[in-house]
PDB file of C-alpha atoms in Angstrom:
ATOM      1  CA  MET A   1      96.089  98.998  84.541  1.00  0.00           C
ATOM      2  CA  PRO A   2      94.572  99.886  87.942  1.00  0.00           C
ATOM      3  CA  ALA A   3      96.383 102.629  89.845  1.00  0.00           C
ATOM      4  CA  MET A   4      98.734 101.508  92.636  1.00  0.00           C
ATOM      5  CA  THR A   5      99.801 103.835  95.434  1.00  0.00           C
ATOM      6  CA  GLY A   6     102.950 104.143  97.473  1.00  0.00           C
ATOM      7  CA  PRO A   7     106.084 102.254  96.449  1.00  0.00           C
ATOM      8  CA  LEU A   8     104.157  99.673  94.414  1.00  0.00           C
ATOM      9  CA  GLN A   9     104.494  99.685  90.652  1.00  0.00           C
ATOM     10  CA  SER A  10     102.815  97.415  88.169  1.00  0.00           C
ATOM     11  CA  PRO A  11     105.061  95.686  85.633  1.00  0.00           C
ATOM     12  CA  SER A  12     105.020  96.779  82.015  1.00  0.00           C
ATOM     13  CA  PRO A  13     102.285  94.805  80.233  1.00  0.00           C
ATOM     14  CA  PHE A  14     103.055  92.091  77.710  1.00  0.00           C
ATOM     15  CA  GLN A  15     101.297  92.957  74.432  1.00  0.00           C
ATOM     16  CA  PHE A  16     100.123  90.323  71.971  1.00  0.00           C
ATOM     17  CA  ASN A  17      97.931  90.154  68.863  1.00  0.00           C
ATOM     18  CA  ALA A  18      94.580  88.461  69.566  1.00  0.00           C
ATOM     19  CA  GLY A  19      93.352  88.208  65.966  1.00  0.00           C
ATOM     20  CA  PRO A  20      90.026  90.009  65.432  1.00  0.00           C
ATOM     21  CA  LEU A  21      90.228  91.652  68.874  1.00  0.00           C
ATOM     22  CA  GLY A  22      93.469  93.404  67.962  1.00  0.00           C
ATOM     23  CA  LYS A  23      96.309  93.956  70.396  1.00  0.00           C
ATOM     24  CA  LEU A  24      95.740  93.026  74.052  1.00  0.00           C
ATOM     25  CA  ASP A  25      97.822  93.942  77.091  1.00  0.00           C
ATOM     26  CA  ILE A  26      98.332  91.311  79.795  1.00  0.00           C
ATOM     27  CA  THR A  27     100.010  91.649  83.172  1.00  0.00           C
ATOM     28  CA  GLY A  28      99.610  90.303  86.669  1.00  0.00           C
ATOM     29  CA  VAL A  29     100.760  90.172  90.276  1.00  0.00           C
ATOM     30  CA  MET A  30     101.451  87.343  92.696  1.00  0.00           C
ATOM     31  CA  SER A  31     102.509  86.944  96.304  1.00  0.00           C
ATOM     32  CA  GLY A  32     103.161  83.887  98.403  1.00  0.00           C
ATOM     33  CA  MET A  33     103.187  82.846 102.034  1.00  0.00           C
ATOM     34  CA  GLY A  34     104.725  80.233 104.248  1.00  0.00           C
ATOM     35  CA  VAL A  35     103.126  78.862 107.418  1.00  0.00           C
ATOM     36  CA  TRP A  36     104.733  77.017 110.311  1.00  0.00           C
ATOM     37  CA  GLN A  37     102.786  75.874 113.344  1.00  0.00           C
ATOM     38  CA  ASP A  38     103.879  73.862 116.348  1.00  0.00           C
ATOM     39  CA  ASN A  39     100.439  72.602 117.368  1.00  0.00           C
ATOM     40  CA  PRO A  40      98.331  71.922 114.248  1.00  0.00           C
ATOM     41  CA  VAL A  41      94.702  70.879 114.484  1.00  0.00           C
ATOM     42  CA  PRO A  42      94.115  67.178 113.754  1.00  0.00           C
ATOM     43  CA  GLY A  43      94.518  66.430 110.045  1.00  0.00           C
ATOM     44  CA  ASP A  44      96.649  69.509 109.322  1.00  0.00           C
ATOM     45  CA  ARG A  45     100.416  69.664 108.641  1.00  0.00           C
ATOM     46  CA  PHE A  46     103.147  71.529 110.512  1.00  0.00           C
ATOM     47  CA  THR A  47     104.378  73.532 107.492  1.00  0.00           C
ATOM     48  CA  ARG A  48     102.796  74.871 104.324  1.00  0.00           C
ATOM     49  CA  ALA A  49     103.657  77.147 101.387  1.00  0.00           C
ATOM     50  CA  ASP A  50     101.029  78.591  99.070  1.00  0.00           C
ATOM     51  CA  ILE A  51      99.951  81.530  96.921  1.00  0.00           C
ATOM     52  CA  SER A  52      98.380  84.210  99.077  1.00  0.00           C
ATOM     53  CA  ASN A  53      97.299  86.449  96.184  1.00  0.00           C
ATOM     54  CA  GLY A  54      97.490  85.976  92.428  1.00  0.00           C
ATOM     55  CA  GLN A  55      95.826  88.186  89.829  1.00  0.00           C
ATOM     56  CA  ILE A  56      95.926  88.551  86.071  1.00  0.00           C
ATOM     57  CA  PHE A  57      94.825  91.635  84.120  1.00  0.00           C
ATOM     58  CA  ILE A  58      93.874  91.615  80.427  1.00  0.00           C
ATOM     59  CA  GLN A  59      92.832  94.830  78.723  1.00  0.00           C
ATOM     60  CA  LYS A  60      92.206  96.421  75.364  1.00  0.00           C
ATOM     61  CA  THR A  61      92.506 100.215  75.333  1.00  0.00           C
ATOM     62  CA  HIS A  62      92.276 100.997  71.611  1.00  0.00           C
ATOM     63  CA  GLY A  63      89.496 100.945  69.044  1.00  0.00           C
ATOM     64  CA  LEU A  64      85.710 100.899  69.231  1.00  0.00           C
ATOM     65  CA  ILE A  65      85.486  97.978  71.668  1.00  0.00           C
ATOM     66  CA  GLN A  66      87.542  98.373  74.839  1.00  0.00           C
ATOM     67  CA  PHE A  67      87.545  96.225  77.970  1.00  0.00           C
ATOM     68  CA  PHE A  68      89.350  95.327  81.172  1.00  0.00           C
ATOM     69  CA  LEU A  69      89.269  91.804  82.652  1.00  0.00           C
ATOM     70  CA  GLN A  70      90.618  90.841  86.052  1.00  0.00           C
ATOM     71  CA  ALA A  71      90.763  87.327  87.487  1.00  0.00           C
ATOM     72  CA  GLY A  72      92.524  85.950  90.505  1.00  0.00           C
ATOM     73  CA  ALA A  73      92.633  83.916  93.667  1.00  0.00           C
ATOM     74  CA  TYR A  74      93.589  84.665  97.224  1.00  0.00           C
ATOM     75  CA  ASN A  75      93.949  82.852 100.512  1.00  0.00           C
ATOM     76  CA  MET A  76      93.781  84.037 104.116  1.00  0.00           C
ATOM     77  CA  PRO A  77      94.459  81.515 106.883  1.00  0.00           C
ATOM     78  CA  ALA A  78      92.123  81.621 109.908  1.00  0.00           C
ATOM     79  CA  LEU A  79      93.398  81.083 113.432  1.00  0.00           C
ATOM     80  CA  GLY A  80      92.404  77.744 114.978  1.00  0.00           C
ATOM     81  CA  THR A  81      91.248  76.100 111.744  1.00  0.00           C
ATOM     82  CA  PRO A  82      92.998  73.732 109.322  1.00  0.00           C
ATOM     83  CA  PHE A  83      94.819  75.538 106.523  1.00  0.00           C
ATOM     84  CA  LEU A  84      93.125  75.161 103.123  1.00  0.00           C
ATOM     85  CA  SER A  85      95.274  75.618 100.041  1.00  0.00           C
ATOM     86  CA  THR A  86      94.389  78.274  97.488  1.00  0.00           C
ATOM     87  CA  GLY A  87      93.515  75.564  94.970  1.00  0.00           C
ATOM     88  CA  ALA A  88      91.081  73.943  97.420  1.00  0.00           C
ATOM     89  CA  THR A  89      89.309  77.225  98.228  1.00  0.00           C
ATOM     90  CA  THR A  90      88.679  78.453  94.679  1.00  0.00           C
TER      91      THR A  90
END
């Protein structure tokens, strides 16, 4: 698991048997955001809720073949533009 500084701590990984690959560890992180605006650009809504950051980590740390996989999505709204959902931007 990647190192995290400060008060952050990663959750304990969930371990499962992946057949010929052996045991794999899986964990992840997610954060969300809510947006309210009183003067949206044309075509946008006044309120939104979405995932701002979601990541999943899969790793194998034992045996001859070892690996670390990371996948995720994030979203950062830009001032003065319509809000695009995380699903629409990935």
